[in-house]
């Protein structure tokens, strides 16, 4: 296992346990260029095509390119940051870059949603469109994301539609694919992430 040091990551951002994180680390593929420090990210709002997705609160600063099975095995939604492979940079200067990942049975997805998912993994902005809290909860029984700040709910199987609460607009989604199981962004977010002004 090869490691790189992450700068600028957000402690406590991901909703997976230390044990789960360590399990992910154990199964992670190595990123080329071992031993190279990750350079400070340039602030931008969201991932770029080709970015890998890495744990937002990886233990010991280890960069872990997330895989489909990591998300499938997690007990909750997983919060990640985009990772620029070319510059070995975690795009963590802006919290608006956070990505919320969840696994659902791909058989339950409509054709359009399936096309922008990877083996059942759906990716969304992790920033609530109400007042910008980080969304961290997957309600498996309702198949919805829950924002604990004011209890807005979003439906990742319906383009991030608002199901409840004061959020004024859908959660932007991110199209993803996978190579050898490793998740890769194929687009920017579908809309600018972050809070919206009420219309
Ligand atoms: S910030 Fe999410 S519901 Fe208010």
PDB file of C-alpha atoms and ligand atoms in Angstrom:
ATOM      1  CA  UNK A   1       0.000   0.000   0.000  1.00  0.00           C
ATOM      2  CA  UNK A   2       1.372   3.367  -1.019  1.00  0.00           C
ATOM      3  CA  UNK A   3       0.432   6.530   0.784  1.00  0.00           C
ATOM      4  CA  UNK A   4       0.292  10.240   0.173  1.00  0.00           C
ATOM      5  CA  UNK A   5      -0.266  13.012   2.670  1.00  0.00           C
ATOM      6  CA  UNK A   6      -3.440  15.033   2.276  1.00  0.00           C
ATOM      7  CA  UNK A   7      -3.490  18.718   3.138  1.00  0.00           C
ATOM      8  CA  UNK A   8      -6.585  20.779   3.651  1.00  0.00           C
ATOM      9  CA  UNK A   9      -8.953  17.901   4.267  1.00  0.00           C
ATOM     10  CA  UNK A  10     -11.961  18.457   6.498  1.00  0.00           C
ATOM     11  CA  UNK A  11     -11.796  16.437   9.729  1.00  0.00           C
ATOM     12  CA  UNK A  12     -14.947  14.633  10.707  1.00  0.00           C
ATOM     13  CA  UNK A  13     -16.687  15.267   7.435  1.00  0.00           C
ATOM     14  CA  UNK A  14     -17.407  11.694   6.357  1.00  0.00           C
ATOM     15  CA  UNK A  15     -19.998   9.600   8.086  1.00  0.00           C
ATOM     16  CA  UNK A  16     -18.143   6.326   8.242  1.00  0.00           C
ATOM     17  CA  UNK A  17     -16.463   4.837  11.241  1.00  0.00           C
ATOM     18  CA  UNK A  18     -12.724   4.644  11.864  1.00  0.00           C
ATOM     19  CA  UNK A  19     -12.950   0.898  11.466  1.00  0.00           C
ATOM     20  CA  UNK A  20     -14.642   1.272   8.115  1.00  0.00           C
ATOM     21  CA  UNK A  21     -12.062   3.827   7.045  1.00  0.00           C
ATOM     22  CA  UNK A  22      -9.260   1.473   7.972  1.00  0.00           C
ATOM     23  CA  UNK A  23     -10.945  -1.307   6.058  1.00  0.00           C
ATOM     24  CA  UNK A  24     -11.138   0.976   3.073  1.00  0.00           C
ATOM     25  CA  UNK A  25      -7.480   1.864   3.421  1.00  0.00           C
ATOM     26  CA  UNK A  26      -6.569  -1.807   3.583  1.00  0.00           C
ATOM     27  CA  UNK A  27      -8.351  -2.456   0.346  1.00  0.00           C
ATOM     28  CA  UNK A  28      -7.382   0.691  -1.432  1.00  0.00           C
ATOM     29  CA  UNK A  29      -5.414   0.777  -4.602  1.00  0.00           C
ATOM     30  CA  UNK A  30      -2.263   2.839  -4.583  1.00  0.00           C
ATOM     31  CA  UNK A  31      -2.052   6.156  -6.323  1.00  0.00           C
ATOM     32  CA  UNK A  32       0.975   6.474  -8.533  1.00  0.00           C
ATOM     33  CA  UNK A  33       3.774   8.718  -7.322  1.00  0.00           C
ATOM     34  CA  UNK A  34       4.132   7.302  -3.843  1.00  0.00           C
ATOM     35  CA  UNK A  35       5.730   9.571  -1.302  1.00  0.00           C
ATOM     36  CA  UNK A  36       4.746  12.780  -3.035  1.00  0.00           C
ATOM     37  CA  UNK A  37       3.023  15.336  -0.843  1.00  0.00           C
ATOM     38  CA  UNK A  38      -0.375  16.409  -2.081  1.00  0.00           C
ATOM     39  CA  UNK A  39      -0.240  20.036  -3.126  1.00  0.00           C
ATOM     40  CA  UNK A  40      -2.676  22.627  -1.872  1.00  0.00           C
ATOM     41  CA  UNK A  41      -5.844  22.625  -3.905  1.00  0.00           C
ATOM     42  CA  UNK A  42      -7.125  25.514  -5.923  1.00  0.00           C
ATOM     43  CA  UNK A  43     -10.590  26.484  -4.772  1.00  0.00           C
ATOM     44  CA  UNK A  44     -13.309  25.518  -7.196  1.00  0.00           C
ATOM     45  CA  UNK A  45     -16.862  24.464  -6.906  1.00  0.00           C
ATOM     46  CA  UNK A  46     -17.000  20.780  -7.579  1.00  0.00           C
ATOM     47  CA  UNK A  47     -15.205  17.902  -9.256  1.00  0.00           C
ATOM     48  CA  UNK A  48     -13.797  17.837 -12.781  1.00  0.00           C
ATOM     49  CA  UNK A  49     -14.132  14.982 -15.269  1.00  0.00           C
ATOM     50  CA  UNK A  50     -11.469  12.367 -14.556  1.00  0.00           C
ATOM     51  CA  UNK A  51     -11.243  13.115 -10.851  1.00  0.00           C
ATOM     52  CA  UNK A  52     -11.139  10.180  -8.475  1.00  0.00           C
ATOM     53  CA  UNK A  53     -13.086  10.432  -5.231  1.00  0.00           C
ATOM     54  CA  UNK A  54     -11.317  10.102  -1.889  1.00  0.00           C
ATOM     55  CA  UNK A  55     -12.491   9.980   1.707  1.00  0.00           C
ATOM     56  CA  UNK A  56     -12.999  13.458   3.129  1.00  0.00           C
ATOM     57  CA  UNK A  57     -11.792  12.421   6.579  1.00  0.00           C
ATOM     58  CA  UNK A  58      -9.274   9.719   5.777  1.00  0.00           C
ATOM     59  CA  UNK A  59      -7.347   8.604   8.837  1.00  0.00           C
ATOM     60  CA  UNK A  60      -3.670   9.560   8.935  1.00  0.00           C
ATOM     61  CA  UNK A  61      -4.019  11.662   5.815  1.00  0.00           C
ATOM     62  CA  UNK A  62      -4.030   8.629   3.558  1.00  0.00           C
ATOM     63  CA  UNK A  63      -5.460   9.257   0.117  1.00  0.00           C
ATOM     64  CA  UNK A  64      -7.908   6.494  -0.679  1.00  0.00           C
ATOM     65  CA  UNK A  65      -9.471   6.313  -4.130  1.00  0.00           C
ATOM     66  CA  UNK A  66     -12.928   4.998  -3.365  1.00  0.00           C
ATOM     67  CA  UNK A  67     -14.306   1.944  -5.110  1.00  0.00           C
ATOM     68  CA  UNK A  68     -17.835   0.766  -5.764  1.00  0.00           C
ATOM     69  CA  UNK A  69     -17.530  -1.934  -3.124  1.00  0.00           C
ATOM     70  CA  UNK A  70     -16.408   0.598  -0.513  1.00  0.00           C
ATOM     71  CA  UNK A  71     -19.644   2.523  -0.914  1.00  0.00           C
ATOM     72  CA  UNK A  72     -21.683  -0.676  -1.060  1.00  0.00           C
ATOM     73  CA  UNK A  73     -20.136  -1.859   2.230  1.00  0.00           C
ATOM     74  CA  UNK A  74     -20.578   1.436   4.077  1.00  0.00           C
ATOM     75  CA  UNK A  75     -23.412   1.636   6.593  1.00  0.00           C
ATOM     76  CA  UNK A  76     -24.236   5.236   5.647  1.00  0.00           C
ATOM     77  CA  UNK A  77     -23.644   7.716   2.880  1.00  0.00           C
ATOM     78  CA  UNK A  78     -19.942   8.435   2.335  1.00  0.00           C
ATOM     79  CA  UNK A  79     -18.569  11.945   1.974  1.00  0.00           C
ATOM     80  CA  UNK A  80     -15.676  12.363  -0.415  1.00  0.00           C
ATOM     81  CA  UNK A  81     -13.543  15.019  -2.010  1.00  0.00           C
ATOM     82  CA  UNK A  82     -12.537  15.007  -5.678  1.00  0.00           C
ATOM     83  CA  UNK A  83      -8.908  14.100  -6.339  1.00  0.00           C
ATOM     84  CA  UNK A  84      -7.048  15.407  -9.376  1.00  0.00           C
ATOM     85  CA  UNK A  85      -4.815  12.530 -10.454  1.00  0.00           C
ATOM     86  CA  UNK A  86      -2.634  14.668 -12.724  1.00  0.00           C
ATOM     87  CA  UNK A  87      -1.579  17.097  -9.992  1.00  0.00           C
ATOM     88  CA  UNK A  88      -2.104  14.715  -7.054  1.00  0.00           C
ATOM     89  CA  UNK A  89      -4.331  17.311  -5.495  1.00  0.00           C
ATOM     90  CA  UNK A  90      -7.335  16.820  -3.285  1.00  0.00           C
ATOM     91  CA  UNK A  91      -9.788  19.553  -4.231  1.00  0.00           C
ATOM     92  CA  UNK A  92     -10.519  20.346  -0.605  1.00  0.00           C
ATOM     93  CA  UNK A  93     -10.073  24.113  -0.452  1.00  0.00           C
ATOM     94  CA  UNK A  94     -13.809  24.568  -0.872  1.00  0.00           C
ATOM     95  CA  UNK A  95     -16.384  22.658   1.154  1.00  0.00           C
ATOM     96  CA  UNK A  96     -18.637  23.077  -1.876  1.00  0.00           C
ATOM     97  CA  UNK A  97     -16.539  20.374  -3.531  1.00  0.00           C
ATOM     98  CA  UNK A  98     -17.766  17.686  -1.160  1.00  0.00           C
ATOM     99  CA  UNK A  99     -19.470  14.741  -2.808  1.00  0.00           C
ATOM    100  CA  UNK A 100     -22.076  12.515  -1.181  1.00  0.00           C
ATOM    101  CA  UNK A 101     -21.960   8.881  -2.299  1.00  0.00           C
ATOM    102  CA  UNK A 102     -24.503   6.168  -1.718  1.00  0.00           C
ATOM    103  CA  UNK A 103     -25.066   2.672  -3.074  1.00  0.00           C
ATOM    104  CA  UNK A 104     -28.470   1.446  -4.189  1.00  0.00           C
ATOM    105  CA  UNK A 105     -29.461  -1.695  -6.041  1.00  0.00           C
ATOM    106  CA  UNK A 106     -28.846  -0.763  -9.694  1.00  0.00           C
ATOM    107  CA  UNK A 107     -31.948  -2.735 -10.667  1.00  0.00           C
ATOM    108  CA  UNK A 108     -34.039  -0.095  -8.918  1.00  0.00           C
ATOM    109  CA  UNK A 109     -32.682   2.800 -10.992  1.00  0.00           C
ATOM    110  CA  UNK A 110     -34.421   4.265 -14.013  1.00  0.00           C
ATOM    111  CA  UNK A 111     -32.427   4.342 -17.242  1.00  0.00           C
ATOM    112  CA  UNK A 112     -31.329   7.956 -16.951  1.00  0.00           C
ATOM    113  CA  UNK A 113     -30.187   7.657 -13.351  1.00  0.00           C
ATOM    114  CA  UNK A 114     -28.453   4.372 -14.083  1.00  0.00           C
ATOM    115  CA  UNK A 115     -26.493   6.010 -16.871  1.00  0.00           C
ATOM    116  CA  UNK A 116     -24.921   8.526 -14.506  1.00  0.00           C
ATOM    117  CA  UNK A 117     -24.256   5.974 -11.769  1.00  0.00           C
ATOM    118  CA  UNK A 118     -21.475   3.409 -11.430  1.00  0.00           C
ATOM    119  CA  UNK A 119     -22.593  -0.074 -10.468  1.00  0.00           C
ATOM    120  CA  UNK A 120     -25.314   1.346  -8.234  1.00  0.00           C
ATOM    121  CA  UNK A 121     -23.240   4.194  -6.760  1.00  0.00           C
ATOM    122  CA  UNK A 122     -24.934   7.575  -7.014  1.00  0.00           C
ATOM    123  CA  UNK A 123     -23.040  10.814  -6.436  1.00  0.00           C
ATOM    124  CA  UNK A 124     -24.440  14.172  -5.325  1.00  0.00           C
ATOM    125  CA  UNK A 125     -23.251  17.442  -3.875  1.00  0.00           C
ATOM    126  CA  UNK A 126     -22.975  16.994  -0.098  1.00  0.00           C
ATOM    127  CA  UNK A 127     -23.957  20.621   0.520  1.00  0.00           C
ATOM    128  CA  UNK A 128     -27.592  21.301   1.340  1.00  0.00           C
ATOM    129  CA  UNK A 129     -29.301  23.773  -0.983  1.00  0.00           C
ATOM    130  CA  UNK A 130     -31.038  25.411   1.996  1.00  0.00           C
ATOM    131  CA  UNK A 131     -28.329  27.002   4.137  1.00  0.00           C
ATOM    132  CA  UNK A 132     -25.319  24.978   3.144  1.00  0.00           C
ATOM    133  CA  UNK A 133     -24.992  22.369   5.872  1.00  0.00           C
ATOM    134  CA  UNK A 134     -23.157  19.180   4.996  1.00  0.00           C
ATOM    135  CA  UNK A 135     -25.627  16.366   4.405  1.00  0.00           C
ATOM    136  CA  UNK A 136     -24.488  13.192   6.063  1.00  0.00           C
ATOM    137  CA  UNK A 137     -27.425  10.845   6.512  1.00  0.00           C
ATOM    138  CA  UNK A 138     -28.829   8.187   4.196  1.00  0.00           C
ATOM    139  CA  UNK A 139     -32.300   7.013   5.161  1.00  0.00           C
ATOM    140  CA  UNK A 140     -32.306   3.603   3.536  1.00  0.00           C
ATOM    141  CA  UNK A 141     -35.943   2.924   4.373  1.00  0.00           C
ATOM    142  CA  UNK A 142     -37.052   6.126   2.613  1.00  0.00           C
ATOM    143  CA  UNK A 143     -34.237   6.105   0.055  1.00  0.00           C
ATOM    144  CA  UNK A 144     -33.525   9.723   0.849  1.00  0.00           C
ATOM    145  CA  UNK A 145     -30.702  11.930   2.068  1.00  0.00           C
ATOM    146  CA  UNK A 146     -31.455  13.843   5.269  1.00  0.00           C
ATOM    147  CA  UNK A 147     -29.938  17.184   6.260  1.00  0.00           C
ATOM    148  CA  UNK A 148     -29.933  17.410  10.053  1.00  0.00           C
ATOM    149  CA  UNK A 149     -29.821  21.219  10.172  1.00  0.00           C
ATOM    150  CA  UNK A 150     -33.478  21.795   9.265  1.00  0.00           C
ATOM    151  CA  UNK A 151     -34.495  18.309   8.136  1.00  0.00           C
ATOM    152  CA  UNK A 152     -34.649  18.742   4.413  1.00  0.00           C
ATOM    153  CA  UNK A 153     -34.809  15.453   2.527  1.00  0.00           C
ATOM    154  CA  UNK A 154     -33.618  14.759  -1.004  1.00  0.00           C
ATOM    155  CA  UNK A 155     -34.324  11.827  -3.329  1.00  0.00           C
ATOM    156  CA  UNK A 156     -31.163  10.628  -5.097  1.00  0.00           C
ATOM    157  CA  UNK A 157     -33.239   8.258  -7.242  1.00  0.00           C
ATOM    158  CA  UNK A 158     -35.218  11.232  -8.540  1.00  0.00           C
ATOM    159  CA  UNK A 159     -32.484  13.671  -9.565  1.00  0.00           C
ATOM    160  CA  UNK A 160     -32.024  14.925  -6.014  1.00  0.00           C
ATOM    161  CA  UNK A 161     -35.599  16.158  -5.744  1.00  0.00           C
ATOM    162  CA  UNK A 162     -36.596  17.862  -2.488  1.00  0.00           C
ATOM    163  CA  UNK A 163     -38.945  15.547  -0.587  1.00  0.00           C
ATOM    164  CA  UNK A 164     -39.338  17.542   2.631  1.00  0.00           C
ATOM    165  CA  UNK A 165     -38.058  20.560   4.519  1.00  0.00           C
ATOM    166  CA  UNK A 166     -37.119  24.095   3.557  1.00  0.00           C
ATOM    167  CA  UNK A 167     -34.538  23.347   0.836  1.00  0.00           C
ATOM    168  CA  UNK A 168     -35.550  25.430  -2.197  1.00  0.00           C
ATOM    169  CA  UNK A 169     -34.006  23.314  -4.941  1.00  0.00           C
ATOM    170  CA  UNK A 170     -32.778  19.866  -5.917  1.00  0.00           C
ATOM    171  CA  UNK A 171     -29.407  18.572  -4.836  1.00  0.00           C
ATOM    172  CA  UNK A 172     -26.965  18.778  -7.776  1.00  0.00           C
ATOM    173  CA  UNK A 173     -25.811  15.391  -8.990  1.00  0.00           C
ATOM    174  CA  UNK A 174     -22.466  14.188 -10.311  1.00  0.00           C
ATOM    175  CA  UNK A 175     -22.119  11.664 -13.109  1.00  0.00           C
ATOM    176  CA  UNK A 176     -19.686   8.885 -12.273  1.00  0.00           C
ATOM    177  CA  UNK A 177     -18.224   5.782 -13.853  1.00  0.00           C
ATOM    178  CA  UNK A 178     -15.768   3.182 -12.632  1.00  0.00           C
ATOM    179  CA  UNK A 179     -12.549   1.650 -13.913  1.00  0.00           C
ATOM    180  CA  UNK A 180     -11.631  -1.629 -12.244  1.00  0.00           C
ATOM    181  CA  UNK A 181     -14.107  -0.655  -9.564  1.00  0.00           C
ATOM    182  CA  UNK A 182     -12.517   2.745  -8.847  1.00  0.00           C
ATOM    183  CA  UNK A 183     -14.989   5.620  -8.985  1.00  0.00           C
ATOM    184  CA  UNK A 184     -14.287   8.413 -11.460  1.00  0.00           C
ATOM    185  CA  UNK A 185     -16.215  11.643 -12.061  1.00  0.00           C
ATOM    186  CA  UNK A 186     -17.292  12.102 -15.663  1.00  0.00           C
ATOM    187  CA  UNK A 187     -18.786  15.589 -15.380  1.00  0.00           C
ATOM    188  CA  UNK A 188     -19.011  18.618 -13.130  1.00  0.00           C
ATOM    189  CA  UNK A 189     -21.988  18.881 -10.767  1.00  0.00           C
ATOM    190  CA  UNK A 190     -25.290  19.265 -12.626  1.00  0.00           C
ATOM    191  CA  UNK A 191     -25.732  22.706 -11.022  1.00  0.00           C
ATOM    192  CA  UNK A 192     -23.717  25.047  -8.842  1.00  0.00           C
ATOM    193  CA  UNK A 193     -23.469  23.454  -5.397  1.00  0.00           C
ATOM    194  CA  UNK A 194     -24.445  25.270  -2.239  1.00  0.00           C
ATOM    195  CA  UNK A 195     -27.354  27.232  -0.783  1.00  0.00           C
ATOM    196  CA  UNK A 196     -29.911  28.875  -3.042  1.00  0.00           C
ATOM    197  CA  UNK A 197     -31.871  32.029  -2.551  1.00  0.00           C
ATOM    198  CA  UNK A 198     -35.568  31.286  -2.162  1.00  0.00           C
ATOM    199  CA  UNK A 199     -37.436  32.176  -5.343  1.00  0.00           C
TER     200      UNK A 199
HETATM  201  S1  LIG B   1     -29.258  23.646   5.772  1.00  0.00           S
HETATM  202 FE1  LIG B   1     -30.138  21.729   5.208  1.00  0.00          FE
HETATM  203  S2  LIG B   1     -32.197  21.909   5.757  1.00  0.00           S
HETATM  204 FE2  LIG B   1     -31.352  23.835   6.306  1.00  0.00          FE
END
